[in-house]
Amino acid sequence: MAQSINIKFPNGISADIPTGLFINNEFVKSSDGKTFPVFNPSTEEQICEVYEANEADVDAAVDAAEAAFEDWGFGDSSRRGRLLTKLSDLIEEHAETLASIESLNNGKPMSLARIDVQLSADCIRSYAGWADKLYGDVLPAGDDNYFSYVRREPIGVCGQVIPWNFPLLMWAWKVGPALAAGNTVVLKSAESTPLSALYASTLVKEAGIPAGVLNIVSGYGQTGQYITSHMRIKKIAFTGSTATGRHVMKAAAASNLKKVTLELGGKSPNIVFADADLDKAVEFANMGIYFNSGEVCCAGSRIYVQDSIYDTFLEKLKARAEKNVVGDPFDDNTFQGPQTSKIQLDRILSYIEHGKNEGARVITGGKRLDRKGYFIHPTIFADVTEDMKIVKEEIFGPVVTITKFSTTDEVIKLANNTEYGLAAGIHTTNINKALHVSAKIHAGTVWVNTYNDFHHNVPFGGYGQSGIGRELGREGILESYTQPKSVRVKLDLAA
Ligand code: NAP
Ligand code: MG
């Protein structure tokens, strides 16, 4: 198998996409030559095969990252900033190709893929600015015969495992802060969507980022475990399911107690009060769940609506959901593409069947499209109860439940009735209510009169079983990718 493949996209763009592992700034075959197939979820056809990293390949990537660490982490920090800025420029230059890769491999509409690419460039550029501003502190700690200070140092080789719902954006959220802080990286992309990280690796090399600083090990089945259990990887950052997050943490504990940050699942409440701007609330409820085919960790998958507007809201949301164009991601009119994999399609359809069997009422949708590809109609369930599986568990698809409430206290209880705590939405024109409820909700992010609304300066992460640590913003680099070193010097000023 060649180490790159030429892909001609449905929009006429064509590009050479590497298929090798990216180690030491070279694309190489896996040492045993093993590959795995990558599919197009819109057609169910195979796109290509990519090389699969085994344990020896992960070791080689760690060797490369270790060798690069001293110079990258403790050399000129403004050089790191310059090179990462160059990388963000290259991402913008190659935006249409990157967006086409995301649409082909993940299934998201081009309109969304373009936004992901821009947000990725913005994230890398913002963290590039941090590279030479990771200030330490001088501490008043004793009399003048002590000089005490804290340095912010990089952690070392970081392992990163990213998901398939935002393949390039999650790459950027992980790589940007890790590299800006001076760490080196071994990253595993998701098995269903490895292509954008491989193409981005060509840009990493072109930007002049030194060999070994960022290594990409595509993999399937075992690669993630090799990373989380590796004795020379000093930190692991994982985004994915809560169940796998537990395994990651166990493996970190059982190996070398590597530092752990986890961005996991959610079952986020989206609350609509009677005094909300109704049409806007409907828009954000629709976008909150159906954006990116519902494959969003913070999806507003539990909608709570105040009783006096419940019937009107339900009617409007149904009409809005039925207007979402589901189809070919390369068609400009498309709002929702296919689910990213067959596994995911089947998982969502089984939740839908569960909902029906438990007695929930399908208001719209409730089935896949009658065509090739992993498409599901936007689905609304009403008449749900809190103990139903579809209300408790993360579905990770275009399926929402809707529940009536009457008082603010009641909806706070309902919203917090979950083991998760990733995000929440509140729709109201009353600022006092908005701030009161925001304070009471157990979630890492609260959106008021908006939803799925990210900015690279605003930290993101979970309460409860939605995760540990934060990505983005100051926390996303200082807490997640540096470690403080305290130095206390005893002087003898009288001498
Ligand atoms: P998953 O189980 O969360 O994660 C799969 C990824 O984790 C693969 O890259 C896999 O690598 C790696 N992995 C598995 N076991 C590991 C271990 N012990 N140590 C380190 N890495 C390990 O994802 P999924 O099966 O694709 O999706 C399942 C559900 O996760 C979805 O339905 C959704 O609910 C949730 N999800 C959440 C997010 C999010 O943004 N929070 C994103 C995607 C999915 P190997 O193949 O090498 O084992
Ligand atoms: Mg596995």
PDB file of C-alpha atoms in Angstrom, residues 125-333:
ATOM      1  CA  ARG A 125      -3.105  30.849  16.968  1.00  0.00           C
ATOM      2  CA  SER A 126      -4.426  31.868  20.365  1.00  0.00           C
ATOM      3  CA  TYR A 127      -2.247  29.305  22.150  1.00  0.00           C
ATOM      4  CA  ALA A 128       0.724  30.328  20.007  1.00  0.00           C
ATOM      5  CA  GLY A 129       0.403  33.671  21.796  1.00  0.00           C
ATOM      6  CA  TRP A 130       0.719  31.948  25.166  1.00  0.00           C
ATOM      7  CA  ALA A 131       4.010  30.261  24.289  1.00  0.00           C
ATOM      8  CA  ASP A 132       6.230  33.112  25.514  1.00  0.00           C
ATOM      9  CA  LYS A 133       3.874  34.367  28.219  1.00  0.00           C
ATOM     10  CA  LEU A 134       3.809  31.459  30.641  1.00  0.00           C
ATOM     11  CA  TYR A 135       4.936  33.666  33.496  1.00  0.00           C
ATOM     12  CA  GLY A 136       5.889  32.335  36.866  1.00  0.00           C
ATOM     13  CA  ASP A 137       5.592  34.086  40.243  1.00  0.00           C
ATOM     14  CA  VAL A 138       7.937  35.532  42.812  1.00  0.00           C
ATOM     15  CA  LEU A 139       6.541  34.673  46.240  1.00  0.00           C
ATOM     16  CA  PRO A 140       6.681  36.610  49.492  1.00  0.00           C
ATOM     17  CA  ALA A 141       7.629  33.635  51.682  1.00  0.00           C
ATOM     18  CA  GLY A 142       9.756  34.587  54.647  1.00  0.00           C
ATOM     19  CA  ASP A 143      12.117  37.482  55.106  1.00  0.00           C
ATOM     20  CA  ASP A 144      14.472  38.921  52.508  1.00  0.00           C
ATOM     21  CA  ASN A 145      16.902  36.111  53.117  1.00  0.00           C
ATOM     22  CA  TYR A 146      14.619  33.922  51.024  1.00  0.00           C
ATOM     23  CA  PHE A 147      14.077  34.164  47.312  1.00  0.00           C
ATOM     24  CA  SER A 148      11.110  31.932  46.412  1.00  0.00           C
ATOM     25  CA  TYR A 149       9.691  31.595  42.955  1.00  0.00           C
ATOM     26  CA  VAL A 150       7.541  29.334  40.801  1.00  0.00           C
ATOM     27  CA  ARG A 151       8.411  28.377  37.241  1.00  0.00           C
ATOM     28  CA  ARG A 152       5.823  27.008  34.831  1.00  0.00           C
ATOM     29  CA  GLU A 153       7.407  24.012  33.157  1.00  0.00           C
ATOM     30  CA  PRO A 154       6.107  21.661  30.473  1.00  0.00           C
ATOM     31  CA  ILE A 155       5.132  18.166  31.627  1.00  0.00           C
ATOM     32  CA  GLY A 156       6.980  16.136  28.975  1.00  0.00           C
ATOM     33  CA  VAL A 157       5.647  13.673  26.434  1.00  0.00           C
ATOM     34  CA  CYS A 158       1.859  13.901  26.415  1.00  0.00           C
ATOM     35  CA  GLY A 159      -0.484  11.214  25.080  1.00  0.00           C
ATOM     36  CA  GLN A 160      -3.705  12.440  23.510  1.00  0.00           C
ATOM     37  CA  VAL A 161      -6.681  10.393  22.319  1.00  0.00           C
ATOM     38  CA  ILE A 162      -9.301  12.305  20.342  1.00  0.00           C
ATOM     39  CA  PRO A 163     -12.843  11.453  19.174  1.00  0.00           C
ATOM     40  CA  TRP A 164     -14.513  11.256  15.762  1.00  0.00           C
ATOM     41  CA  ASN A 165     -17.232  13.912  16.135  1.00  0.00           C
ATOM     42  CA  PHE A 166     -14.905  16.918  15.634  1.00  0.00           C
ATOM     43  CA  PRO A 167     -11.742  15.253  14.355  1.00  0.00           C
ATOM     44  CA  LEU A 168      -9.784  18.388  13.424  1.00  0.00           C
ATOM     45  CA  LEU A 169     -11.141  20.686  16.132  1.00  0.00           C
ATOM     46  CA  MET A 170     -10.380  18.189  18.908  1.00  0.00           C
ATOM     47  CA  TRP A 171      -6.897  17.777  17.395  1.00  0.00           C
ATOM     48  CA  ALA A 172      -6.477  21.576  17.673  1.00  0.00           C
ATOM     49  CA  TRP A 173      -7.809  21.768  21.255  1.00  0.00           C
ATOM     50  CA  LYS A 174      -5.308  19.109  22.278  1.00  0.00           C
ATOM     51  CA  VAL A 175      -2.274  19.991  20.198  1.00  0.00           C
ATOM     52  CA  GLY A 176      -2.445  23.795  20.535  1.00  0.00           C
ATOM     53  CA  PRO A 177      -2.014  24.174  24.306  1.00  0.00           C
ATOM     54  CA  ALA A 178       0.218  21.107  24.696  1.00  0.00           C
ATOM     55  CA  LEU A 179       2.767  22.304  22.154  1.00  0.00           C
ATOM     56  CA  ALA A 180       2.570  25.981  23.112  1.00  0.00           C
ATOM     57  CA  ALA A 181       3.472  25.037  26.683  1.00  0.00           C
ATOM     58  CA  GLY A 182       6.522  23.135  25.423  1.00  0.00           C
ATOM     59  CA  ASN A 183       5.318  19.551  25.651  1.00  0.00           C
ATOM     60  CA  THR A 184       5.755  17.025  22.884  1.00  0.00           C
ATOM     61  CA  VAL A 185       2.899  14.803  21.797  1.00  0.00           C
ATOM     62  CA  VAL A 186       1.883  11.318  20.713  1.00  0.00           C
ATOM     63  CA  LEU A 187      -1.699  11.594  19.484  1.00  0.00           C
ATOM     64  CA  LYS A 188      -4.127   8.853  18.492  1.00  0.00           C
ATOM     65  CA  SER A 189      -6.990   9.927  16.251  1.00  0.00           C
ATOM     66  CA  ALA A 190     -10.323   8.097  16.239  1.00  0.00           C
ATOM     67  CA  GLU A 191     -10.333   4.930  14.137  1.00  0.00           C
ATOM     68  CA  SER A 192     -13.311   6.066  12.063  1.00  0.00           C
ATOM     69  CA  THR A 193     -11.897   9.534  11.274  1.00  0.00           C
ATOM     70  CA  PRO A 194      -8.085   9.494  11.015  1.00  0.00           C
ATOM     71  CA  LEU A 195      -7.696  11.503   7.805  1.00  0.00           C
ATOM     72  CA  SER A 196      -7.725  15.162   8.886  1.00  0.00           C
ATOM     73  CA  ALA A 197      -5.029  14.648  11.541  1.00  0.00           C
ATOM     74  CA  LEU A 198      -2.854  12.965   8.899  1.00  0.00           C
ATOM     75  CA  TYR A 199      -3.342  15.781   6.406  1.00  0.00           C
ATOM     76  CA  ALA A 200      -2.697  18.359   9.149  1.00  0.00           C
ATOM     77  CA  SER A 201       0.597  16.575   9.843  1.00  0.00           C
ATOM     78  CA  THR A 202       1.837  17.658   6.418  1.00  0.00           C
ATOM     79  CA  LEU A 203       1.176  21.248   7.570  1.00  0.00           C
ATOM     80  CA  VAL A 204       2.989  20.642  10.869  1.00  0.00           C
ATOM     81  CA  LYS A 205       6.044  19.658   8.862  1.00  0.00           C
ATOM     82  CA  GLU A 206       5.650  22.548   6.424  1.00  0.00           C
ATOM     83  CA  ALA A 207       5.372  25.015   9.322  1.00  0.00           C
ATOM     84  CA  GLY A 208       8.861  23.958  10.395  1.00  0.00           C
ATOM     85  CA  ILE A 209       7.848  22.388  13.694  1.00  0.00           C
ATOM     86  CA  PRO A 210      10.828  20.168  14.550  1.00  0.00           C
ATOM     87  CA  ALA A 211      10.760  16.400  14.066  1.00  0.00           C
ATOM     88  CA  GLY A 212       9.329  14.457  16.999  1.00  0.00           C
ATOM     89  CA  VAL A 213       7.372  17.351  18.514  1.00  0.00           C
ATOM     90  CA  LEU A 214       4.033  16.011  17.252  1.00  0.00           C
ATOM     91  CA  ASN A 215       3.548  12.353  16.342  1.00  0.00           C
ATOM     92  CA  ILE A 216       0.313  10.822  15.051  1.00  0.00           C
ATOM     93  CA  VAL A 217      -0.415   7.157  15.578  1.00  0.00           C
ATOM     94  CA  SER A 218      -3.596   6.066  13.844  1.00  0.00           C
ATOM     95  CA  GLY A 219      -4.922   2.938  15.446  1.00  0.00           C
ATOM     96  CA  TYR A 220      -7.716   0.576  16.099  1.00  0.00           C
ATOM     97  CA  GLY A 221      -8.405  -1.581  19.132  1.00  0.00           C
ATOM     98  CA  GLN A 222      -5.204  -1.462  21.163  1.00  0.00           C
ATOM     99  CA  THR A 223      -3.340   1.720  20.311  1.00  0.00           C
ATOM    100  CA  GLY A 224      -5.171   3.815  22.896  1.00  0.00           C
ATOM    101  CA  GLN A 225      -4.213   1.389  25.657  1.00  0.00           C
ATOM    102  CA  TYR A 226      -0.555   1.401  24.626  1.00  0.00           C
ATOM    103  CA  ILE A 227      -0.593   5.161  25.078  1.00  0.00           C
ATOM    104  CA  THR A 228      -2.463   5.264  28.390  1.00  0.00           C
ATOM    105  CA  SER A 229      -0.292   2.500  29.880  1.00  0.00           C
ATOM    106  CA  HIS A 230       3.016   3.796  28.538  1.00  0.00           C
ATOM    107  CA  MET A 231       5.662   4.270  31.235  1.00  0.00           C
ATOM    108  CA  ARG A 232       7.345   7.224  29.516  1.00  0.00           C
ATOM    109  CA  ILE A 233       4.232   9.237  28.677  1.00  0.00           C
ATOM    110  CA  LYS A 234       3.772  11.790  31.451  1.00  0.00           C
ATOM    111  CA  LYS A 235       0.238  12.967  30.786  1.00  0.00           C
ATOM    112  CA  ILE A 236      -2.843  11.638  29.034  1.00  0.00           C
ATOM    113  CA  ALA A 237      -5.693  13.761  27.679  1.00  0.00           C
ATOM    114  CA  PHE A 238      -8.742  11.851  26.481  1.00  0.00           C
ATOM    115  CA  THR A 239     -12.033  12.901  24.918  1.00  0.00           C
ATOM    116  CA  GLY A 240     -14.727  10.261  24.495  1.00  0.00           C
ATOM    117  CA  SER A 241     -17.173   8.203  26.512  1.00  0.00           C
ATOM    118  CA  THR A 242     -17.315   8.107  30.296  1.00  0.00           C
ATOM    119  CA  ALA A 243     -16.884   4.310  30.209  1.00  0.00           C
ATOM    120  CA  THR A 244     -13.608   4.557  28.288  1.00  0.00           C
ATOM    121  CA  GLY A 245     -12.551   7.522  30.440  1.00  0.00           C
ATOM    122  CA  ARG A 246     -12.621   5.192  33.439  1.00  0.00           C
ATOM    123  CA  HIS A 247     -10.311   2.746  31.621  1.00  0.00           C
ATOM    124  CA  VAL A 248      -7.959   5.571  30.763  1.00  0.00           C
ATOM    125  CA  MET A 249      -7.763   6.649  34.382  1.00  0.00           C
ATOM    126  CA  LYS A 250      -7.233   3.069  35.576  1.00  0.00           C
ATOM    127  CA  ALA A 251      -4.446   2.538  33.049  1.00  0.00           C
ATOM    128  CA  ALA A 252      -2.798   5.790  34.125  1.00  0.00           C
ATOM    129  CA  ALA A 253      -2.996   4.719  37.770  1.00  0.00           C
ATOM    130  CA  ALA A 254      -1.711   1.201  37.066  1.00  0.00           C
ATOM    131  CA  SER A 255       1.260   2.383  34.997  1.00  0.00           C
ATOM    132  CA  ASN A 256       3.160   5.519  36.006  1.00  0.00           C
ATOM    133  CA  LEU A 257       0.472   7.759  37.546  1.00  0.00           C
ATOM    134  CA  LYS A 258       0.564   9.983  34.489  1.00  0.00           C
ATOM    135  CA  LYS A 259      -1.494  13.148  34.834  1.00  0.00           C
ATOM    136  CA  VAL A 260      -5.027  12.756  33.480  1.00  0.00           C
ATOM    137  CA  THR A 261      -7.509  15.119  31.903  1.00  0.00           C
ATOM    138  CA  LEU A 262     -10.796  13.748  30.616  1.00  0.00           C
ATOM    139  CA  GLU A 263     -13.522  15.335  28.536  1.00  0.00           C
ATOM    140  CA  LEU A 264     -16.374  12.836  28.624  1.00  0.00           C
ATOM    141  CA  GLY A 265     -20.045  12.464  27.962  1.00  0.00           C
ATOM    142  CA  GLY A 266     -23.059  14.507  28.887  1.00  0.00           C
ATOM    143  CA  LYS A 267     -26.830  14.619  29.046  1.00  0.00           C
ATOM    144  CA  SER A 268     -27.228  18.343  29.113  1.00  0.00           C
ATOM    145  CA  PRO A 269     -30.468  20.122  30.020  1.00  0.00           C
ATOM    146  CA  ASN A 270     -31.739  22.953  27.825  1.00  0.00           C
ATOM    147  CA  ILE A 271     -34.306  24.943  29.813  1.00  0.00           C
ATOM    148  CA  VAL A 272     -36.936  27.201  28.267  1.00  0.00           C
ATOM    149  CA  PHE A 273     -38.816  29.536  30.610  1.00  0.00           C
ATOM    150  CA  ALA A 274     -42.193  31.005  29.689  1.00  0.00           C
ATOM    151  CA  ASP A 275     -40.673  34.487  29.465  1.00  0.00           C
ATOM    152  CA  ALA A 276     -38.095  33.457  26.832  1.00  0.00           C
ATOM    153  CA  ASP A 277     -38.046  34.905  23.325  1.00  0.00           C
ATOM    154  CA  LEU A 278     -39.892  31.888  21.977  1.00  0.00           C
ATOM    155  CA  ASP A 279     -38.648  31.809  18.394  1.00  0.00           C
ATOM    156  CA  LYS A 280     -35.035  32.237  19.445  1.00  0.00           C
ATOM    157  CA  ALA A 281     -35.416  29.531  22.081  1.00  0.00           C
ATOM    158  CA  VAL A 282     -36.788  27.183  19.410  1.00  0.00           C
ATOM    159  CA  GLU A 283     -33.772  27.948  17.195  1.00  0.00           C
ATOM    160  CA  PHE A 284     -31.309  27.199  20.009  1.00  0.00           C
ATOM    161  CA  ALA A 285     -33.200  24.081  21.062  1.00  0.00           C
ATOM    162  CA  ASN A 286     -33.047  22.850  17.465  1.00  0.00           C
ATOM    163  CA  MET A 287     -29.383  23.749  17.045  1.00  0.00           C
ATOM    164  CA  GLY A 288     -28.616  22.510  20.558  1.00  0.00           C
ATOM    165  CA  ILE A 289     -29.540  18.944  19.663  1.00  0.00           C
ATOM    166  CA  TYR A 290     -29.362  18.548  15.872  1.00  0.00           C
ATOM    167  CA  PHE A 291     -26.102  20.446  15.228  1.00  0.00           C
ATOM    168  CA  ASN A 292     -23.414  18.015  13.997  1.00  0.00           C
ATOM    169  CA  SER A 293     -26.038  15.218  13.757  1.00  0.00           C
ATOM    170  CA  GLY A 294     -26.351  15.313  17.544  1.00  0.00           C
ATOM    171  CA  GLU A 295     -22.839  13.902  17.850  1.00  0.00           C
ATOM    172  CA  VAL A 296     -21.846  16.533  20.368  1.00  0.00           C
ATOM    173  CA  CYS A 297     -20.750  15.848  23.938  1.00  0.00           C
ATOM    174  CA  CYS A 298     -22.595  18.915  25.238  1.00  0.00           C
ATOM    175  CA  ALA A 299     -25.733  18.415  23.098  1.00  0.00           C
ATOM    176  CA  GLY A 300     -28.845  19.861  24.735  1.00  0.00           C
ATOM    177  CA  SER A 301     -30.484  16.450  24.763  1.00  0.00           C
ATOM    178  CA  ARG A 302     -32.988  17.048  27.560  1.00  0.00           C
ATOM    179  CA  ILE A 303     -35.293  19.977  26.850  1.00  0.00           C
ATOM    180  CA  TYR A 304     -37.379  21.312  29.747  1.00  0.00           C
ATOM    181  CA  VAL A 305     -40.194  23.722  28.880  1.00  0.00           C
ATOM    182  CA  GLN A 306     -42.365  25.720  31.289  1.00  0.00           C
ATOM    183  CA  ASP A 307     -45.976  24.504  31.295  1.00  0.00           C
ATOM    184  CA  SER A 308     -47.730  27.659  30.012  1.00  0.00           C
ATOM    185  CA  ILE A 309     -45.800  27.589  26.706  1.00  0.00           C
ATOM    186  CA  TYR A 310     -45.238  23.838  26.452  1.00  0.00           C
ATOM    187  CA  ASP A 311     -47.792  23.021  23.729  1.00  0.00           C
ATOM    188  CA  THR A 312     -46.828  25.973  21.538  1.00  0.00           C
ATOM    189  CA  PHE A 313     -43.125  25.241  21.979  1.00  0.00           C
ATOM    190  CA  LEU A 314     -43.550  21.583  21.085  1.00  0.00           C
ATOM    191  CA  GLU A 315     -45.470  22.475  17.929  1.00  0.00           C
ATOM    192  CA  LYS A 316     -42.839  25.009  16.891  1.00  0.00           C
ATOM    193  CA  LEU A 317     -39.893  22.720  17.615  1.00  0.00           C
ATOM    194  CA  LYS A 318     -41.522  19.914  15.626  1.00  0.00           C
ATOM    195  CA  ALA A 319     -42.018  22.239  12.651  1.00  0.00           C
ATOM    196  CA  ARG A 320     -38.436  23.508  12.979  1.00  0.00           C
ATOM    197  CA  ALA A 321     -36.927  20.023  13.217  1.00  0.00           C
ATOM    198  CA  GLU A 322     -38.857  18.891  10.160  1.00  0.00           C
ATOM    199  CA  LYS A 323     -37.375  21.801   8.187  1.00  0.00           C
ATOM    200  CA  ASN A 324     -33.782  20.624   8.835  1.00  0.00           C
ATOM    201  CA  VAL A 325     -32.440  19.302   5.552  1.00  0.00           C
ATOM    202  CA  VAL A 326     -30.836  15.904   6.159  1.00  0.00           C
ATOM    203  CA  GLY A 327     -28.619  14.660   3.372  1.00  0.00           C
ATOM    204  CA  ASP A 328     -25.421  14.941   1.361  1.00  0.00           C
ATOM    205  CA  PRO A 329     -22.811  16.910   3.350  1.00  0.00           C
ATOM    206  CA  PHE A 330     -21.466  18.403   0.124  1.00  0.00           C
ATOM    207  CA  ASP A 331     -24.846  19.949  -0.729  1.00  0.00           C
ATOM    208  CA  ASP A 332     -25.023  23.607   0.435  1.00  0.00           C
ATOM    209  CA  ASN A 333     -28.604  23.188   1.675  1.00  0.00           C
TER     210      ASN A 333
END
